[in-house]
């Protein structure tokens, strides 16, 4: 583990390669899984606020799920997540464009409708953050559906942490990221 400020970063984020390849996976990570995207408490308030602004961008079945379940839910493990369509299937906030699953929240962000890009857990994927009282641990979440992203990352020689530079800076700041890069160089 590499210590950077109040975080521990697993070495796999440095040694493993990853670059999303939507042409191969079609954004399946927003559809598969056993729960919605993890959220923190502040994000639940943001979702309530922005939902009316992005609702028209979402799929009808996603809107129905949100109207029935709410803009966020507590899953079977007691964690805050985005609601899902059909119980544990696709995230209610997805859209489909040319056979590729995309985030309706991010679409609203790109169109200037909202100033929040998407839940940080989605933006950071395949990094999963585990919170403890005094620090956070960043781990690499290996999922078979991301095999093409691993292959593409190896071809391009892009480590996980570099692929996720923007989301890491969004969560932890530019100074934190610079410290991580310095630690990697040592």
PDB file of C-alpha atoms in Angstrom:
ATOM      1  CA  UNK A   1       0.000   0.000   0.000  1.00  0.00           C
ATOM      2  CA  UNK A   2       1.107   3.522  -0.748  1.00  0.00           C
ATOM      3  CA  UNK A   3       0.197   6.154   1.826  1.00  0.00           C
ATOM      4  CA  UNK A   4      -0.926   9.497   0.417  1.00  0.00           C
ATOM      5  CA  UNK A   5      -2.279  11.946   2.979  1.00  0.00           C
ATOM      6  CA  UNK A   6      -5.233  10.197   4.664  1.00  0.00           C
ATOM      7  CA  UNK A   7      -5.477   7.393   2.092  1.00  0.00           C
ATOM      8  CA  UNK A   8      -3.884   4.031   1.429  1.00  0.00           C
ATOM      9  CA  UNK A   9      -3.579   3.228  -2.271  1.00  0.00           C
ATOM     10  CA  UNK A  10      -3.278  -0.430  -3.284  1.00  0.00           C
ATOM     11  CA  UNK A  11      -0.272  -1.175  -5.491  1.00  0.00           C
ATOM     12  CA  UNK A  12      -2.566  -2.720  -8.123  1.00  0.00           C
ATOM     13  CA  UNK A  13      -3.677   0.797  -9.058  1.00  0.00           C
ATOM     14  CA  UNK A  14      -0.089   1.420 -10.147  1.00  0.00           C
ATOM     15  CA  UNK A  15       0.868  -1.998 -11.531  1.00  0.00           C
ATOM     16  CA  UNK A  16      -2.356  -2.909 -13.381  1.00  0.00           C
ATOM     17  CA  UNK A  17      -3.494  -1.266 -16.622  1.00  0.00           C
ATOM     18  CA  UNK A  18      -6.992  -0.094 -17.524  1.00  0.00           C
ATOM     19  CA  UNK A  19      -8.693   2.068 -20.156  1.00  0.00           C
ATOM     20  CA  UNK A  20     -12.458   1.815 -20.660  1.00  0.00           C
ATOM     21  CA  UNK A  21     -13.313   0.566 -24.118  1.00  0.00           C
ATOM     22  CA  UNK A  22     -17.007   1.318 -24.611  1.00  0.00           C
ATOM     23  CA  UNK A  23     -16.956  -0.041 -28.146  1.00  0.00           C
ATOM     24  CA  UNK A  24     -16.216  -3.472 -26.660  1.00  0.00           C
ATOM     25  CA  UNK A  25     -18.055  -3.566 -23.317  1.00  0.00           C
ATOM     26  CA  UNK A  26     -20.963  -1.275 -24.285  1.00  0.00           C
ATOM     27  CA  UNK A  27     -21.059   0.217 -20.757  1.00  0.00           C
ATOM     28  CA  UNK A  28     -22.276  -3.025 -19.217  1.00  0.00           C
ATOM     29  CA  UNK A  29     -20.976  -1.987 -15.762  1.00  0.00           C
ATOM     30  CA  UNK A  30     -24.017   0.313 -15.455  1.00  0.00           C
ATOM     31  CA  UNK A  31     -26.345  -2.613 -16.143  1.00  0.00           C
ATOM     32  CA  UNK A  32     -24.790  -5.622 -14.400  1.00  0.00           C
ATOM     33  CA  UNK A  33     -24.215  -6.000 -10.678  1.00  0.00           C
ATOM     34  CA  UNK A  34     -26.046  -6.730  -7.489  1.00  0.00           C
ATOM     35  CA  UNK A  35     -26.941  -3.145  -6.515  1.00  0.00           C
ATOM     36  CA  UNK A  36     -26.932   0.420  -7.774  1.00  0.00           C
ATOM     37  CA  UNK A  37     -23.942   2.738  -7.685  1.00  0.00           C
ATOM     38  CA  UNK A  38     -22.655   3.489  -4.174  1.00  0.00           C
ATOM     39  CA  UNK A  39     -23.498   6.999  -2.941  1.00  0.00           C
ATOM     40  CA  UNK A  40     -22.513   9.158  -0.008  1.00  0.00           C
ATOM     41  CA  UNK A  41     -25.074  11.192   1.943  1.00  0.00           C
ATOM     42  CA  UNK A  42     -24.238  14.459   0.152  1.00  0.00           C
ATOM     43  CA  UNK A  43     -24.782  12.800  -3.225  1.00  0.00           C
ATOM     44  CA  UNK A  44     -28.308  11.742  -2.268  1.00  0.00           C
ATOM     45  CA  UNK A  45     -29.230  15.412  -1.777  1.00  0.00           C
ATOM     46  CA  UNK A  46     -27.654  16.299  -5.129  1.00  0.00           C
ATOM     47  CA  UNK A  47     -29.652  13.579  -6.895  1.00  0.00           C
ATOM     48  CA  UNK A  48     -32.901  14.932  -5.400  1.00  0.00           C
ATOM     49  CA  UNK A  49     -32.023  18.412  -6.619  1.00  0.00           C
ATOM     50  CA  UNK A  50     -30.943  17.519 -10.164  1.00  0.00           C
ATOM     51  CA  UNK A  51     -33.476  14.805 -10.973  1.00  0.00           C
ATOM     52  CA  UNK A  52     -36.108  17.209 -12.381  1.00  0.00           C
ATOM     53  CA  UNK A  53     -33.429  18.758 -14.633  1.00  0.00           C
ATOM     54  CA  UNK A  54     -32.299  15.435 -16.147  1.00  0.00           C
ATOM     55  CA  UNK A  55     -35.506  13.403 -15.992  1.00  0.00           C
ATOM     56  CA  UNK A  56     -36.280  14.001 -19.680  1.00  0.00           C
ATOM     57  CA  UNK A  57     -32.927  12.424 -20.631  1.00  0.00           C
ATOM     58  CA  UNK A  58     -33.644   9.115 -18.894  1.00  0.00           C
ATOM     59  CA  UNK A  59     -35.291   5.936 -20.138  1.00  0.00           C
ATOM     60  CA  UNK A  60     -38.988   5.467 -19.266  1.00  0.00           C
ATOM     61  CA  UNK A  61     -38.256   2.387 -17.149  1.00  0.00           C
ATOM     62  CA  UNK A  62     -35.575   4.335 -15.251  1.00  0.00           C
ATOM     63  CA  UNK A  63     -37.986   7.178 -14.572  1.00  0.00           C
ATOM     64  CA  UNK A  64     -40.567   4.665 -13.339  1.00  0.00           C
ATOM     65  CA  UNK A  65     -37.994   3.108 -10.986  1.00  0.00           C
ATOM     66  CA  UNK A  66     -36.998   6.513  -9.596  1.00  0.00           C
ATOM     67  CA  UNK A  67     -40.624   7.612  -9.180  1.00  0.00           C
ATOM     68  CA  UNK A  68     -41.377   4.386  -7.289  1.00  0.00           C
ATOM     69  CA  UNK A  69     -38.153   3.992  -5.253  1.00  0.00           C
ATOM     70  CA  UNK A  70     -36.845   7.549  -4.955  1.00  0.00           C
ATOM     71  CA  UNK A  71     -33.725   9.235  -6.331  1.00  0.00           C
ATOM     72  CA  UNK A  72     -31.582   7.069  -4.033  1.00  0.00           C
ATOM     73  CA  UNK A  73     -32.195   3.899  -2.035  1.00  0.00           C
ATOM     74  CA  UNK A  74     -30.739   1.849   0.783  1.00  0.00           C
ATOM     75  CA  UNK A  75     -29.680  -1.543  -0.574  1.00  0.00           C
ATOM     76  CA  UNK A  76     -29.833  -4.963   1.100  1.00  0.00           C
ATOM     77  CA  UNK A  77     -26.474  -4.289   2.799  1.00  0.00           C
ATOM     78  CA  UNK A  78     -27.709  -1.004   4.276  1.00  0.00           C
ATOM     79  CA  UNK A  79     -25.668   1.148   1.865  1.00  0.00           C
ATOM     80  CA  UNK A  80     -26.901   4.187  -0.052  1.00  0.00           C
ATOM     81  CA  UNK A  81     -27.078   3.516  -3.804  1.00  0.00           C
ATOM     82  CA  UNK A  82     -28.772   4.647  -6.965  1.00  0.00           C
ATOM     83  CA  UNK A  83     -32.086   2.892  -7.618  1.00  0.00           C
ATOM     84  CA  UNK A  84     -32.170   0.034 -10.117  1.00  0.00           C
ATOM     85  CA  UNK A  85     -34.641  -1.048 -12.753  1.00  0.00           C
ATOM     86  CA  UNK A  86     -36.178  -4.472 -12.109  1.00  0.00           C
ATOM     87  CA  UNK A  87     -34.700  -4.830  -8.627  1.00  0.00           C
ATOM     88  CA  UNK A  88     -30.991  -5.438  -9.111  1.00  0.00           C
ATOM     89  CA  UNK A  89     -30.584  -4.796 -12.804  1.00  0.00           C
ATOM     90  CA  UNK A  90     -29.534  -1.622 -14.576  1.00  0.00           C
ATOM     91  CA  UNK A  91     -29.044   1.718 -12.861  1.00  0.00           C
ATOM     92  CA  UNK A  92     -32.172   3.846 -13.177  1.00  0.00           C
ATOM     93  CA  UNK A  93     -30.072   6.761 -14.459  1.00  0.00           C
ATOM     94  CA  UNK A  94     -28.752   5.052 -17.609  1.00  0.00           C
ATOM     95  CA  UNK A  95     -29.471   5.988 -21.193  1.00  0.00           C
ATOM     96  CA  UNK A  96     -28.792   3.987 -24.326  1.00  0.00           C
ATOM     97  CA  UNK A  97     -27.154   5.498 -27.404  1.00  0.00           C
ATOM     98  CA  UNK A  98     -26.295   3.382 -30.431  1.00  0.00           C
ATOM     99  CA  UNK A  99     -26.204   0.228 -28.335  1.00  0.00           C
ATOM    100  CA  UNK A 100     -23.937   1.759 -25.672  1.00  0.00           C
ATOM    101  CA  UNK A 101     -25.065   2.310 -22.087  1.00  0.00           C
ATOM    102  CA  UNK A 102     -24.272   5.812 -20.833  1.00  0.00           C
ATOM    103  CA  UNK A 103     -25.002   7.846 -17.723  1.00  0.00           C
ATOM    104  CA  UNK A 104     -28.011  10.147 -17.992  1.00  0.00           C
ATOM    105  CA  UNK A 105     -26.607  12.327 -15.212  1.00  0.00           C
ATOM    106  CA  UNK A 106     -23.367  12.778 -17.136  1.00  0.00           C
ATOM    107  CA  UNK A 107     -25.356  13.539 -20.284  1.00  0.00           C
ATOM    108  CA  UNK A 108     -27.096  16.349 -18.387  1.00  0.00           C
ATOM    109  CA  UNK A 109     -23.706  17.584 -17.176  1.00  0.00           C
ATOM    110  CA  UNK A 110     -22.315  17.590 -20.727  1.00  0.00           C
ATOM    111  CA  UNK A 111     -25.370  19.541 -21.914  1.00  0.00           C
ATOM    112  CA  UNK A 112     -24.899  22.141 -19.155  1.00  0.00           C
ATOM    113  CA  UNK A 113     -28.160  21.229 -17.422  1.00  0.00           C
ATOM    114  CA  UNK A 114     -26.452  20.340 -14.129  1.00  0.00           C
ATOM    115  CA  UNK A 115     -23.047  21.056 -12.619  1.00  0.00           C
ATOM    116  CA  UNK A 116     -22.524  17.579 -11.131  1.00  0.00           C
ATOM    117  CA  UNK A 117     -20.962  14.984 -13.419  1.00  0.00           C
ATOM    118  CA  UNK A 118     -22.081  11.722 -11.801  1.00  0.00           C
ATOM    119  CA  UNK A 119     -21.637   9.796  -8.528  1.00  0.00           C
ATOM    120  CA  UNK A 120     -17.965   9.689  -7.601  1.00  0.00           C
ATOM    121  CA  UNK A 121     -18.108   5.896  -7.239  1.00  0.00           C
ATOM    122  CA  UNK A 122     -19.028   5.655 -10.935  1.00  0.00           C
ATOM    123  CA  UNK A 123     -16.422   8.208 -11.968  1.00  0.00           C
ATOM    124  CA  UNK A 124     -13.698   6.349 -10.047  1.00  0.00           C
ATOM    125  CA  UNK A 125     -14.531   2.857 -11.289  1.00  0.00           C
ATOM    126  CA  UNK A 126     -12.661   0.390 -11.230  1.00  0.00           C
ATOM    127  CA  UNK A 127     -11.367   1.954  -8.015  1.00  0.00           C
ATOM    128  CA  UNK A 128     -13.505   1.190  -4.986  1.00  0.00           C
ATOM    129  CA  UNK A 129     -13.020   3.287  -1.864  1.00  0.00           C
ATOM    130  CA  UNK A 130     -13.451   1.781   1.595  1.00  0.00           C
ATOM    131  CA  UNK A 131     -13.894   4.367   4.337  1.00  0.00           C
ATOM    132  CA  UNK A 132     -12.584   3.982   7.846  1.00  0.00           C
ATOM    133  CA  UNK A 133     -12.833   6.548  10.660  1.00  0.00           C
ATOM    134  CA  UNK A 134      -9.299   7.894  10.146  1.00  0.00           C
ATOM    135  CA  UNK A 135      -8.499   7.059   6.509  1.00  0.00           C
ATOM    136  CA  UNK A 136      -9.712   5.640   3.201  1.00  0.00           C
ATOM    137  CA  UNK A 137      -8.393   2.652   1.254  1.00  0.00           C
ATOM    138  CA  UNK A 138      -8.407   2.673  -2.545  1.00  0.00           C
ATOM    139  CA  UNK A 139      -8.584  -0.800  -4.100  1.00  0.00           C
ATOM    140  CA  UNK A 140      -8.744  -2.078  -7.657  1.00  0.00           C
ATOM    141  CA  UNK A 141     -12.027  -3.896  -8.275  1.00  0.00           C
ATOM    142  CA  UNK A 142     -11.471  -6.695 -10.772  1.00  0.00           C
ATOM    143  CA  UNK A 143     -14.624  -7.583 -12.688  1.00  0.00           C
ATOM    144  CA  UNK A 144     -14.709  -9.989 -15.608  1.00  0.00           C
ATOM    145  CA  UNK A 145     -16.838  -7.631 -17.682  1.00  0.00           C
ATOM    146  CA  UNK A 146     -13.907  -5.180 -17.737  1.00  0.00           C
ATOM    147  CA  UNK A 147     -11.518  -7.643 -19.395  1.00  0.00           C
ATOM    148  CA  UNK A 148     -11.429  -5.550 -22.587  1.00  0.00           C
ATOM    149  CA  UNK A 149     -10.549  -2.438 -20.577  1.00  0.00           C
ATOM    150  CA  UNK A 150      -7.606  -4.261 -19.004  1.00  0.00           C
ATOM    151  CA  UNK A 151      -6.404  -5.442 -22.415  1.00  0.00           C
ATOM    152  CA  UNK A 152      -6.805  -1.960 -23.907  1.00  0.00           C
ATOM    153  CA  UNK A 153      -4.968  -0.417 -20.946  1.00  0.00           C
ATOM    154  CA  UNK A 154      -2.057  -2.830 -21.417  1.00  0.00           C
ATOM    155  CA  UNK A 155      -1.915  -2.026 -25.141  1.00  0.00           C
ATOM    156  CA  UNK A 156      -1.785   1.701 -24.361  1.00  0.00           C
ATOM    157  CA  UNK A 157       0.431   1.193 -21.266  1.00  0.00           C
ATOM    158  CA  UNK A 158      -1.903   3.200 -19.006  1.00  0.00           C
ATOM    159  CA  UNK A 159      -1.983   2.293 -15.297  1.00  0.00           C
ATOM    160  CA  UNK A 160      -5.326   2.431 -13.485  1.00  0.00           C
ATOM    161  CA  UNK A 161      -4.374   5.537 -11.479  1.00  0.00           C
ATOM    162  CA  UNK A 162      -3.397   7.466 -14.631  1.00  0.00           C
ATOM    163  CA  UNK A 163      -6.595   6.510 -16.444  1.00  0.00           C
ATOM    164  CA  UNK A 164      -8.536   7.865 -13.456  1.00  0.00           C
ATOM    165  CA  UNK A 165      -6.488  11.037 -12.945  1.00  0.00           C
ATOM    166  CA  UNK A 166      -9.515  13.325 -13.435  1.00  0.00           C
ATOM    167  CA  UNK A 167     -11.818  11.479 -11.028  1.00  0.00           C
ATOM    168  CA  UNK A 168      -9.023  11.121  -8.442  1.00  0.00           C
ATOM    169  CA  UNK A 169      -8.378  14.871  -8.594  1.00  0.00           C
ATOM    170  CA  UNK A 170     -12.131  15.487  -8.353  1.00  0.00           C
ATOM    171  CA  UNK A 171     -12.292  13.451  -5.128  1.00  0.00           C
ATOM    172  CA  UNK A 172      -8.947  14.176  -3.472  1.00  0.00           C
ATOM    173  CA  UNK A 173      -7.524  17.281  -5.177  1.00  0.00           C
ATOM    174  CA  UNK A 174      -4.547  18.077  -7.405  1.00  0.00           C
ATOM    175  CA  UNK A 175      -2.080  18.158  -4.501  1.00  0.00           C
ATOM    176  CA  UNK A 176      -3.083  14.638  -3.460  1.00  0.00           C
ATOM    177  CA  UNK A 177      -2.657  13.375  -7.030  1.00  0.00           C
ATOM    178  CA  UNK A 178       0.770  15.024  -7.317  1.00  0.00           C
ATOM    179  CA  UNK A 179       1.809  13.276  -4.085  1.00  0.00           C
ATOM    180  CA  UNK A 180       0.598   9.950  -5.491  1.00  0.00           C
ATOM    181  CA  UNK A 181       2.616  10.471  -8.679  1.00  0.00           C
ATOM    182  CA  UNK A 182       5.690  11.374  -6.628  1.00  0.00           C
ATOM    183  CA  UNK A 183       5.272   8.234  -4.517  1.00  0.00           C
ATOM    184  CA  UNK A 184       5.004   6.135  -7.682  1.00  0.00           C
ATOM    185  CA  UNK A 185       8.239   7.632  -9.049  1.00  0.00           C
ATOM    186  CA  UNK A 186      10.164   6.748  -5.878  1.00  0.00           C
TER     187      UNK A 186
END
